[in-house]
């Protein structure tokens, strides 16, 4: 992809005016007012970015609705951005409003197309989001505002019925598990249901657990702050209060990066791993505090690979991320205690487990989940309150979860 921008070489005072060429297609004009009294004749550079983002997501919506043979008549996407006060004035927030018109258009399908574009396909919004801008999508279909994640309130209605049923069938309370589409997270969701929890599994890809104590998996990408806030708001609207939040979502390194070591690391590798393993955990903890019950627990899945006794030059970004998680649990627990929040925060090591992340793991996901089930079983839960802030490891010999010193 290659574009070239040329100055029109017009004398001052005029707009500062440019035209931009691309490899194929018409030129576009770009202009910036150089004094209050001149009329602006074209979008400024940042407006071009917003126009590009609106066009990029519009392509996804139009193409997918056409493939679904939906009677789309009109589509507009408005992007309203707020910039930082200080230089460089980057976007800090953006409201992206999709307005869709079509007689008899299927609302669920429209919402699904917006979801897909926003979470998967739209490269421009993903780039802007990665720069730290908080993007909020809003959908209006035939002049009515629609919840993108629950367009016909089916999930809310189902959740309400399930919550009611679970109040009698889940003596251990409600647990939400992140990254439960596979590996330890999926096995843990099943095990916690056996331990008498009502489980809300969350993931980026939908999976079916087929167990009455496990609700449908809800969408959560922990590397996306909108996704975290949106899920918390949805659960809050439905009066969900959690007894346990297990933050399990994690990655080892960028695909194809071949486990870079400390002296080979670059920004994108570090950012990629930290966005999920560290920032995702910190942001989820901050946002989800609001829906935690009194005397509840936030448990962070860390790893002994982040502990000093396992130091090695290999897998630097992963080790550093897990060391940070363990320290964050300590810091957060100390603050929670100081402020009498009645939330215990711990981190723990799930064992060396054979999964996509660790194909050479020594134990099965079922074995790891069964040990984790012990840790959070009603009979042991008081030990966690005592271990606030600690990093816990399973002691195979004594069959106990012990703090690592
Ligand atoms: N396996 C081990 O030996 C071992 C040892 C110590 C610690 N751990 C930790 O245990 C946790 C689970 O690991 P695992 O071995 O089960 O790995 P896994 O099989 O690769 O599963 C990782 C899970 O995290 C999810 N995930 C990744 N990025 C996410 C994001 N941005 N938002 C939401 N979910 C995301 C994945 O979901 P998608 O389907 O969306 O990708 C998947 O469900 C990780 O935190 C890992 O660091 C594992």
Short mmCIF file of C-alpha atoms and ligand atoms in Angstrom, two decimals:
data_model
loop_
_atom_site.label_atom_id
_atom_site.label_comp_id
_atom_site.label_asym_id
_atom_site.label_seq_id
_atom_site.Cartn_x
_atom_site.Cartn_y
_atom_site.Cartn_z
CA UNK A 1 0.00 0.00 0.00
CA UNK A 2 1.45 3.37 -1.00
CA UNK A 3 0.06 6.92 -1.01
CA UNK A 4 1.74 10.25 -1.77
CA UNK A 5 0.65 13.66 -0.51
CA UNK A 6 1.55 16.85 -2.42
CA UNK A 7 1.39 20.50 -1.38
CA UNK A 8 -0.77 22.63 -3.73
CA UNK A 9 1.85 25.39 -3.35
CA UNK A 10 -0.78 28.10 -2.86
CA UNK A 11 0.38 31.39 -1.33
CA UNK A 12 -0.27 32.27 2.32
CA UNK A 13 -2.96 33.14 3.48
CA UNK A 14 -5.02 30.30 2.16
CA UNK A 15 -5.73 26.95 3.72
CA UNK A 16 -2.65 24.79 3.88
CA UNK A 17 -3.86 22.63 1.05
CA UNK A 18 -2.71 19.27 -0.20
CA UNK A 19 -3.83 16.51 -2.53
CA UNK A 20 -3.09 12.89 -1.94
CA UNK A 21 -2.62 10.23 -4.60
CA UNK A 22 -2.85 6.47 -4.22
CA UNK A 23 -1.82 3.54 -6.38
CA UNK A 24 -5.27 3.22 -7.99
CA UNK A 25 -8.29 5.57 -7.80
CA UNK A 26 -9.03 9.30 -7.48
CA UNK A 27 -6.97 11.82 -5.53
CA UNK A 28 -8.38 13.34 -2.36
CA UNK A 29 -7.92 16.87 -1.03
CA UNK A 30 -6.71 17.48 2.53
CA UNK A 31 -6.66 20.93 4.08
CA UNK A 32 -6.01 22.75 7.32
CA UNK A 33 -7.30 26.25 8.05
CA UNK A 34 -4.38 28.60 8.71
CA UNK A 35 -6.53 31.40 10.05
CA UNK A 36 -9.98 31.72 11.59
CA UNK A 37 -11.39 33.73 8.67
CA UNK A 38 -10.58 31.30 5.86
CA UNK A 39 -13.16 28.65 4.94
CA UNK A 40 -11.95 25.06 5.18
CA UNK A 41 -12.14 23.37 1.79
CA UNK A 42 -11.40 19.71 2.60
CA UNK A 43 -11.03 17.31 5.54
CA UNK A 44 -8.00 17.77 7.78
CA UNK A 45 -5.55 14.85 8.27
CA UNK A 46 -7.25 13.51 11.42
CA UNK A 47 -10.68 13.74 9.81
CA UNK A 48 -9.27 11.63 6.98
CA UNK A 49 -8.31 8.98 9.56
CA UNK A 50 -11.85 8.97 10.99
CA UNK A 51 -13.33 8.85 7.48
CA UNK A 52 -11.04 5.89 6.75
CA UNK A 53 -12.17 4.12 9.93
CA UNK A 54 -15.85 4.70 9.10
CA UNK A 55 -15.30 3.45 5.53
CA UNK A 56 -13.32 0.41 6.70
CA UNK A 57 -16.03 -0.79 9.09
CA UNK A 58 -18.76 0.12 6.54
CA UNK A 59 -17.17 -2.26 4.02
CA UNK A 60 -17.48 -5.09 6.57
CA UNK A 61 -21.13 -4.29 7.28
CA UNK A 62 -22.21 -3.90 3.66
CA UNK A 63 -20.33 -6.95 2.39
CA UNK A 64 -21.53 -9.22 5.21
CA UNK A 65 -25.15 -8.07 5.05
CA UNK A 66 -25.10 -8.56 1.27
CA UNK A 67 -23.70 -12.08 1.71
CA UNK A 68 -26.53 -12.74 4.19
CA UNK A 69 -28.99 -11.37 1.57
CA UNK A 70 -30.29 -8.75 3.95
CA UNK A 71 -32.34 -5.84 2.50
CA UNK A 72 -29.91 -3.06 3.41
CA UNK A 73 -31.11 0.31 2.08
CA UNK A 74 -28.95 2.86 3.88
CA UNK A 75 -25.87 2.80 6.09
CA UNK A 76 -23.97 5.67 7.67
CA UNK A 77 -21.19 5.52 10.26
CA UNK A 78 -20.50 8.64 12.29
CA UNK A 79 -17.22 8.89 14.21
CA UNK A 80 -17.05 11.57 16.86
CA UNK A 81 -13.61 11.75 18.46
CA UNK A 82 -12.19 13.62 21.42
CA UNK A 83 -8.51 14.46 21.37
CA UNK A 84 -5.95 14.82 24.17
CA UNK A 85 -5.32 18.34 25.39
CA UNK A 86 -1.53 18.05 25.06
CA UNK A 87 0.69 17.57 22.00
CA UNK A 88 0.68 15.30 20.07
CA UNK A 89 -3.11 15.52 20.22
CA UNK A 90 -4.02 11.88 19.70
CA UNK A 91 -7.58 10.55 19.87
CA UNK A 92 -8.52 9.51 23.41
CA UNK A 93 -12.20 8.60 22.89
CA UNK A 94 -14.38 7.95 19.89
CA UNK A 95 -18.09 7.27 19.62
CA UNK A 96 -18.82 5.28 16.46
CA UNK A 97 -22.54 5.39 15.58
CA UNK A 98 -23.82 2.98 12.95
CA UNK A 99 -27.20 3.94 11.43
CA UNK A 100 -28.77 1.18 9.38
CA UNK A 101 -32.00 1.34 7.42
CA UNK A 102 -33.76 -1.56 5.71
CA UNK A 103 -37.35 -2.69 5.63
CA UNK A 104 -37.64 -6.09 7.37
CA UNK A 105 -33.90 -6.22 7.96
CA UNK A 106 -32.94 -8.84 10.57
CA UNK A 107 -31.73 -6.94 13.65
CA UNK A 108 -29.71 -9.87 15.03
CA UNK A 109 -27.78 -10.18 11.79
CA UNK A 110 -27.05 -6.48 11.63
CA UNK A 111 -25.81 -6.56 15.23
CA UNK A 112 -23.67 -9.62 14.45
CA UNK A 113 -22.06 -7.84 11.47
CA UNK A 114 -21.20 -4.83 13.65
CA UNK A 115 -19.81 -7.16 16.33
CA UNK A 116 -17.66 -8.98 13.78
CA UNK A 117 -16.33 -5.79 12.25
CA UNK A 118 -15.57 -4.25 15.62
CA UNK A 119 -13.95 -7.31 17.21
CA UNK A 120 -12.32 -9.01 14.26
CA UNK A 121 -12.18 -7.40 10.83
CA UNK A 122 -11.88 -3.61 10.94
CA UNK A 123 -8.13 -2.97 10.80
CA UNK A 124 -8.40 0.82 11.08
CA UNK A 125 -10.45 0.78 14.30
CA UNK A 126 -8.11 -1.90 15.69
CA UNK A 127 -5.11 0.36 14.99
CA UNK A 128 -6.78 3.38 16.58
CA UNK A 129 -7.88 1.29 19.56
CA UNK A 130 -4.32 0.00 20.00
CA UNK A 131 -3.08 3.59 20.17
CA UNK A 132 -5.00 3.94 23.44
CA UNK A 133 -8.25 5.44 22.10
CA UNK A 134 -11.41 4.11 23.79
CA UNK A 135 -13.88 3.36 20.97
CA UNK A 136 -17.56 2.87 21.80
CA UNK A 137 -19.75 1.43 19.05
CA UNK A 138 -23.46 2.33 19.02
CA UNK A 139 -26.03 0.80 16.69
CA UNK A 140 -29.30 2.31 15.48
CA UNK A 141 -31.47 0.17 13.21
CA UNK A 142 -34.53 1.77 11.61
CA UNK A 143 -34.20 4.62 14.13
CA UNK A 144 -34.20 2.34 17.18
CA UNK A 145 -31.10 1.88 19.38
CA UNK A 146 -30.02 -1.77 19.55
CA UNK A 147 -27.65 -3.50 22.00
CA UNK A 148 -24.93 -4.87 19.70
CA UNK A 149 -24.18 -7.84 21.98
CA UNK A 150 -27.76 -8.68 22.88
CA UNK A 151 -29.96 -7.22 20.14
CA UNK A 152 -33.23 -8.85 21.17
CA UNK A 153 -32.49 -9.18 24.91
CA UNK A 154 -32.38 -12.96 24.49
CA UNK A 155 -29.15 -13.31 26.46
CA UNK A 156 -30.45 -11.05 29.27
CA UNK A 157 -33.70 -13.00 29.51
CA UNK A 158 -31.86 -16.33 29.52
CA UNK A 159 -29.42 -15.02 32.13
CA UNK A 160 -32.25 -13.87 34.40
CA UNK A 161 -33.84 -17.36 34.34
CA UNK A 162 -30.47 -19.03 34.91
CA UNK A 163 -29.58 -16.72 37.82
CA UNK A 164 -32.85 -17.59 39.48
CA UNK A 165 -32.33 -21.35 39.00
CA UNK A 166 -28.73 -21.10 40.24
CA UNK A 167 -29.69 -19.35 43.47
CA UNK A 168 -30.77 -22.84 44.68
CA UNK A 169 -28.24 -24.99 42.81
CA UNK A 170 -24.96 -23.18 43.37
CA UNK A 171 -24.00 -23.17 47.08
CA UNK A 172 -20.50 -21.85 46.26
CA UNK A 173 -21.86 -18.76 44.46
CA UNK A 174 -21.01 -17.22 41.09
CA UNK A 175 -17.66 -17.43 39.34
CA UNK A 176 -16.55 -15.78 36.11
CA UNK A 177 -13.60 -17.32 34.25
CA UNK A 178 -11.70 -15.45 31.52
CA UNK A 179 -10.14 -17.27 28.56
CA UNK A 180 -12.34 -20.33 29.00
CA UNK A 181 -12.57 -21.37 25.34
CA UNK A 182 -9.92 -24.08 25.74
CA UNK A 183 -6.98 -25.35 27.81
CA UNK A 184 -6.99 -24.82 31.58
CA UNK A 185 -9.83 -22.24 31.40
CA UNK A 186 -12.32 -24.65 29.80
CA UNK A 187 -11.40 -27.49 32.17
CA UNK A 188 -11.59 -25.13 35.15
CA UNK A 189 -15.10 -23.96 34.18
CA UNK A 190 -16.29 -27.60 34.21
CA UNK A 191 -14.53 -28.41 37.49
CA UNK A 192 -15.89 -25.33 39.27
CA UNK A 193 -19.41 -26.31 38.22
CA UNK A 194 -18.77 -29.66 39.96
CA UNK A 195 -17.61 -27.74 43.06
CA UNK A 196 -21.05 -26.13 43.31
CA UNK A 197 -20.34 -22.86 41.52
CA UNK A 198 -22.58 -21.23 38.94
CA UNK A 199 -20.05 -20.52 36.20
CA UNK A 200 -20.01 -17.66 33.69
CA UNK A 201 -17.41 -18.63 31.09
CA UNK A 202 -16.02 -15.82 28.93
CA UNK A 203 -13.94 -15.99 25.80
CA UNK A 204 -13.33 -14.52 22.37
CA UNK A 205 -14.71 -17.61 20.61
CA UNK A 206 -18.05 -19.12 21.55
CA UNK A 207 -18.08 -22.65 22.98
CA UNK A 208 -20.84 -24.82 24.37
CA UNK A 209 -20.36 -26.47 27.79
CA UNK A 210 -23.70 -28.20 27.95
CA UNK A 211 -23.93 -28.16 31.76
CA UNK A 212 -26.78 -26.58 33.72
CA UNK A 213 -24.40 -24.81 36.14
CA UNK A 214 -22.47 -23.24 33.25
CA UNK A 215 -24.03 -20.31 31.39
CA UNK A 216 -23.46 -19.65 27.65
CA UNK A 217 -19.99 -18.27 27.06
CA UNK A 218 -20.03 -14.47 26.94
CA UNK A 219 -17.70 -12.45 24.75
CA UNK A 220 -14.67 -10.97 26.49
CA UNK A 221 -11.40 -9.89 24.92
CA UNK A 222 -9.26 -8.86 27.88
CA UNK A 223 -6.91 -6.88 25.64
CA UNK A 224 -9.76 -4.53 24.70
CA UNK A 225 -10.93 -2.04 27.31
CA UNK A 226 -14.32 -1.52 25.65
CA UNK A 227 -14.95 -5.27 25.80
CA UNK A 228 -14.15 -5.36 29.55
CA UNK A 229 -16.37 -2.39 30.36
CA UNK A 230 -19.17 -3.61 28.13
CA UNK A 231 -19.32 -7.04 29.80
CA UNK A 232 -19.22 -5.52 33.30
CA UNK A 233 -22.10 -3.17 32.39
CA UNK A 234 -24.11 -6.09 30.97
CA UNK A 235 -23.60 -8.15 34.15
CA UNK A 236 -24.37 -5.15 36.35
CA UNK A 237 -27.63 -4.44 34.45
CA UNK A 238 -28.56 -8.06 35.17
CA UNK A 239 -27.67 -7.74 38.87
CA UNK A 240 -24.90 -10.34 38.72
CA UNK A 241 -22.63 -10.33 41.78
CA UNK A 242 -19.50 -12.49 41.66
CA UNK A 243 -18.04 -14.53 44.52
CA UNK A 244 -15.00 -15.45 42.48
CA UNK A 245 -13.31 -13.98 39.41
CA UNK A 246 -10.59 -16.13 37.85
CA UNK A 247 -8.42 -14.30 35.37
CA UNK A 248 -7.00 -17.10 33.29
CA UNK A 249 -6.68 -15.61 29.76
CA UNK A 250 -3.05 -15.60 28.75
CA UNK A 251 -0.67 -15.93 25.81
CA UNK A 252 2.96 -16.89 25.52
CA UNK A 253 4.24 -14.67 22.72
CA UNK A 254 3.45 -13.21 19.30
CA UNK A 255 2.66 -15.81 16.69
CA UNK A 256 5.80 -16.57 14.64
CA UNK A 257 8.01 -14.66 17.06
CA UNK A 258 9.72 -17.86 18.17
CA UNK A 259 9.79 -16.96 21.86
CA UNK A 260 12.02 -13.94 21.67
CA UNK A 261 14.58 -13.53 24.42
CA UNK A 262 15.43 -10.37 26.36
CA UNK A 263 18.01 -8.83 24.03
CA UNK A 264 15.91 -9.53 20.91
CA UNK A 265 12.64 -8.14 22.22
CA UNK A 266 10.92 -5.29 20.47
CA UNK A 267 7.98 -3.04 21.33
CA UNK A 268 5.39 -5.01 19.42
CA UNK A 269 6.28 -8.34 21.07
CA UNK A 270 6.27 -6.84 24.58
CA UNK A 271 3.07 -4.90 23.95
CA UNK A 272 1.31 -7.91 22.50
CA UNK A 273 2.07 -10.19 25.45
CA UNK A 274 1.49 -7.48 28.07
CA UNK A 275 -1.83 -6.37 26.55
CA UNK A 276 -3.38 -9.74 27.48
CA UNK A 277 -1.25 -11.03 30.35
CA UNK A 278 -0.77 -7.78 32.27
CA UNK A 279 -2.90 -4.83 31.11
CA UNK A 280 -5.90 -7.12 30.56
CA UNK A 281 -5.64 -8.45 34.13
CA UNK A 282 -5.16 -5.01 35.67
CA UNK A 283 -8.04 -3.43 33.73
CA UNK A 284 -10.40 -6.37 34.39
CA UNK A 285 -9.59 -6.22 38.12
CA UNK A 286 -10.24 -2.46 38.24
CA UNK A 287 -13.50 -2.61 36.30
CA UNK A 288 -14.96 -5.81 37.82
CA UNK A 289 -14.45 -4.74 41.48
CA UNK A 290 -17.82 -3.07 41.14
CA UNK A 291 -19.67 -6.36 40.69
CA UNK A 292 -17.79 -8.41 43.30
CA UNK A 293 -19.71 -9.61 46.35
CA UNK A 294 -18.59 -8.95 49.93
CA UNK A 295 -15.85 -11.44 50.94
CA UNK A 296 -15.18 -12.38 47.34
CA UNK A 297 -11.96 -13.44 45.61
CA UNK A 298 -10.11 -12.29 42.53
CA UNK A 299 -7.63 -14.98 41.47
CA UNK A 300 -4.98 -14.29 38.84
CA UNK A 301 -3.44 -17.17 36.92
CA UNK A 302 0.28 -16.54 37.03
CA UNK A 303 3.21 -18.92 36.58
CA UNK A 304 6.33 -20.10 38.36
CA UNK A 305 8.10 -19.01 35.16
CA UNK A 306 7.82 -15.51 36.59
CA UNK A 307 9.48 -16.52 39.90
CA UNK A 308 13.17 -15.74 40.62
CA UNK A 309 14.00 -19.41 41.31
CA UNK A 310 13.02 -20.32 37.73
CA UNK A 311 14.93 -17.43 36.09
CA UNK A 312 16.27 -18.23 32.63
CA UNK A 313 17.05 -16.09 29.59
CA UNK A 314 14.35 -17.88 27.56
CA UNK A 315 10.75 -16.63 26.98
CA UNK A 316 11.56 -13.19 28.35
CA UNK A 317 8.27 -11.38 27.66
CA UNK A 318 6.15 -14.20 29.13
CA UNK A 319 8.32 -14.50 32.27
CA UNK A 320 8.32 -10.75 32.83
CA UNK A 321 4.55 -10.57 32.32
CA UNK A 322 3.87 -13.29 34.90
CA UNK A 323 6.28 -11.70 37.40
CA UNK A 324 4.27 -8.49 37.01
CA UNK A 325 0.97 -10.35 37.56
CA UNK A 326 2.25 -11.84 40.82
CA UNK A 327 3.43 -8.43 42.02
CA UNK A 328 0.14 -6.81 40.92
CA UNK A 329 -1.81 -9.35 43.02
CA UNK A 330 0.28 -8.34 46.05
CA UNK A 331 -0.17 -4.61 45.46
CA UNK A 332 -3.90 -4.93 44.82
CA UNK A 333 -4.38 -7.13 47.91
CA UNK A 334 -2.56 -4.61 50.12
CA UNK A 335 -4.75 -1.78 48.81
CA UNK A 336 -7.90 -3.85 49.18
CA UNK A 337 -6.96 -4.55 52.82
CA UNK A 338 -6.10 -0.90 53.50
CA UNK A 339 -9.38 0.29 52.04
CA UNK A 340 -11.39 -2.51 53.62
CA UNK A 341 -12.84 -3.53 50.27
CA UNK A 342 -13.53 -7.11 51.41
CA UNK A 343 -12.03 -8.58 48.24
CA UNK A 344 -9.10 -11.01 48.56
CA UNK A 345 -6.69 -11.05 45.65
CA UNK A 346 -4.27 -13.89 45.04
CA UNK A 347 -2.23 -15.28 42.15
CA UNK A 348 -1.56 -18.96 41.56
CA UNK A 349 0.36 -21.40 39.36
CA UNK A 350 -1.86 -23.99 37.63
CA UNK A 351 1.00 -26.51 37.22
CA UNK A 352 2.93 -27.45 34.11
CA UNK A 353 -0.11 -28.33 31.99
CA UNK A 354 -0.26 -29.84 28.50
CA UNK A 355 -2.14 -27.22 26.42
CA UNK A 356 -1.73 -25.22 23.19
CA UNK A 357 0.34 -22.76 25.20
CA UNK A 358 2.58 -25.45 26.69
CA UNK A 359 2.56 -28.59 24.50
CA UNK A 360 5.33 -30.09 26.66
CA UNK A 361 3.30 -29.69 29.88
CA UNK A 362 3.57 -32.50 32.46
CA UNK A 363 -0.05 -32.85 33.65
CA UNK A 364 -3.43 -32.91 31.90
CA UNK A 365 -5.89 -29.99 31.97
CA UNK A 366 -8.26 -32.21 34.00
CA UNK A 367 -5.64 -32.81 36.69
CA UNK A 368 -4.77 -29.12 36.88
CA UNK A 369 -8.48 -28.19 37.03
CA UNK A 370 -9.13 -30.72 39.77
CA UNK A 371 -6.34 -29.17 41.91
CA UNK A 372 -7.72 -25.70 41.20
CA UNK A 373 -11.20 -26.97 42.15
CA UNK A 374 -9.73 -27.98 45.56
CA UNK A 375 -8.26 -24.51 46.01
CA UNK A 376 -11.64 -22.83 45.51
CA UNK A 377 -13.83 -25.49 47.15
CA UNK A 378 -16.10 -24.30 49.95
CA UNK A 379 -14.07 -26.19 52.56
CA UNK A 380 -10.81 -24.43 51.58
CA UNK A 381 -12.04 -20.98 50.68
CA UNK A 382 -11.15 -19.50 54.11
CA UNK A 383 -7.47 -20.29 53.49
CA UNK A 384 -7.58 -17.90 50.56
CA UNK A 385 -8.75 -15.03 52.75
CA UNK A 386 -5.75 -15.78 54.98
CA UNK A 387 -3.43 -15.82 51.98
CA UNK A 388 -4.49 -12.43 50.60
CA UNK A 389 -1.83 -11.19 48.15
CA UNK A 390 0.10 -14.47 48.07
CA UNK A 391 1.28 -16.49 45.07
CA UNK A 392 0.03 -20.06 45.63
CA UNK A 393 1.53 -23.26 44.28
CA UNK A 394 0.14 -26.79 44.56
CA UNK A 395 2.28 -28.99 46.80
CA UNK A 396 2.04 -32.42 45.19
CA UNK A 397 3.50 -34.20 48.24
CA UNK A 398 1.16 -32.75 50.86
CA UNK A 399 -1.76 -32.21 48.44
CA UNK A 400 -2.07 -28.61 49.65
CA UNK A 401 -1.92 -25.15 48.09
CA UNK A 402 0.96 -23.29 49.74
CA UNK A 403 2.18 -19.71 49.44
CA UNK A 404 5.54 -19.41 47.72
CA UNK A 405 8.07 -17.45 49.78
N1 LIG B 1 -0.14 -24.51 30.40
C1 LIG B 1 0.73 -24.30 31.36
O1 LIG B 1 1.63 -25.13 31.63
C2 LIG B 1 0.66 -23.05 32.18
C3 LIG B 1 1.58 -22.90 33.23
C4 LIG B 1 1.52 -21.74 34.01
C5 LIG B 1 0.58 -20.78 33.73
N2 LIG B 1 -0.29 -20.93 32.67
C6 LIG B 1 -1.28 -19.89 32.45
O2 LIG B 1 -2.56 -20.48 32.43
C7 LIG B 1 -3.42 -19.68 31.61
C8 LIG B 1 -4.14 -20.58 30.62
O3 LIG B 1 -3.16 -21.15 29.79
P1 LIG B 1 -3.41 -22.45 28.89
O4 LIG B 1 -2.18 -23.26 29.01
O5 LIG B 1 -4.72 -23.05 29.15
O6 LIG B 1 -3.35 -21.77 27.43
P2 LIG B 1 -4.27 -21.98 26.14
O7 LIG B 1 -4.69 -23.38 26.00
O8 LIG B 1 -3.49 -21.34 25.04
O9 LIG B 1 -5.55 -21.09 26.49
C9 LIG B 1 -5.44 -19.73 26.63
C10 LIG B 1 -6.82 -19.15 26.80
O10 LIG B 1 -6.70 -17.72 26.90
C11 LIG B 1 -7.57 -17.14 25.96
N3 LIG B 1 -7.11 -15.82 25.51
C12 LIG B 1 -5.94 -15.48 24.93
N4 LIG B 1 -5.93 -14.16 24.66
C13 LIG B 1 -7.12 -13.67 25.10
C14 LIG B 1 -7.71 -12.38 25.12
N5 LIG B 1 -7.09 -11.31 24.62
N6 LIG B 1 -8.94 -12.24 25.66
C15 LIG B 1 -9.61 -13.31 26.16
N7 LIG B 1 -9.11 -14.56 26.15
C16 LIG B 1 -7.88 -14.72 25.63
C17 LIG B 1 -7.64 -18.12 24.81
O11 LIG B 1 -8.81 -17.87 24.09
P3 LIG B 1 -8.92 -17.71 22.49
O12 LIG B 1 -9.60 -18.95 22.06
O13 LIG B 1 -9.75 -16.49 22.35
O14 LIG B 1 -7.54 -17.54 21.95
C18 LIG B 1 -7.71 -19.44 25.59
O15 LIG B 1 -9.02 -19.69 26.02
C19 LIG B 1 -2.55 -18.63 30.98
O16 LIG B 1 -2.66 -17.44 31.73
C20 LIG B 1 -1.16 -19.20 31.12
O17 LIG B 1 -0.17 -18.21 31.12
C21 LIG B 1 -0.26 -22.05 31.91
#
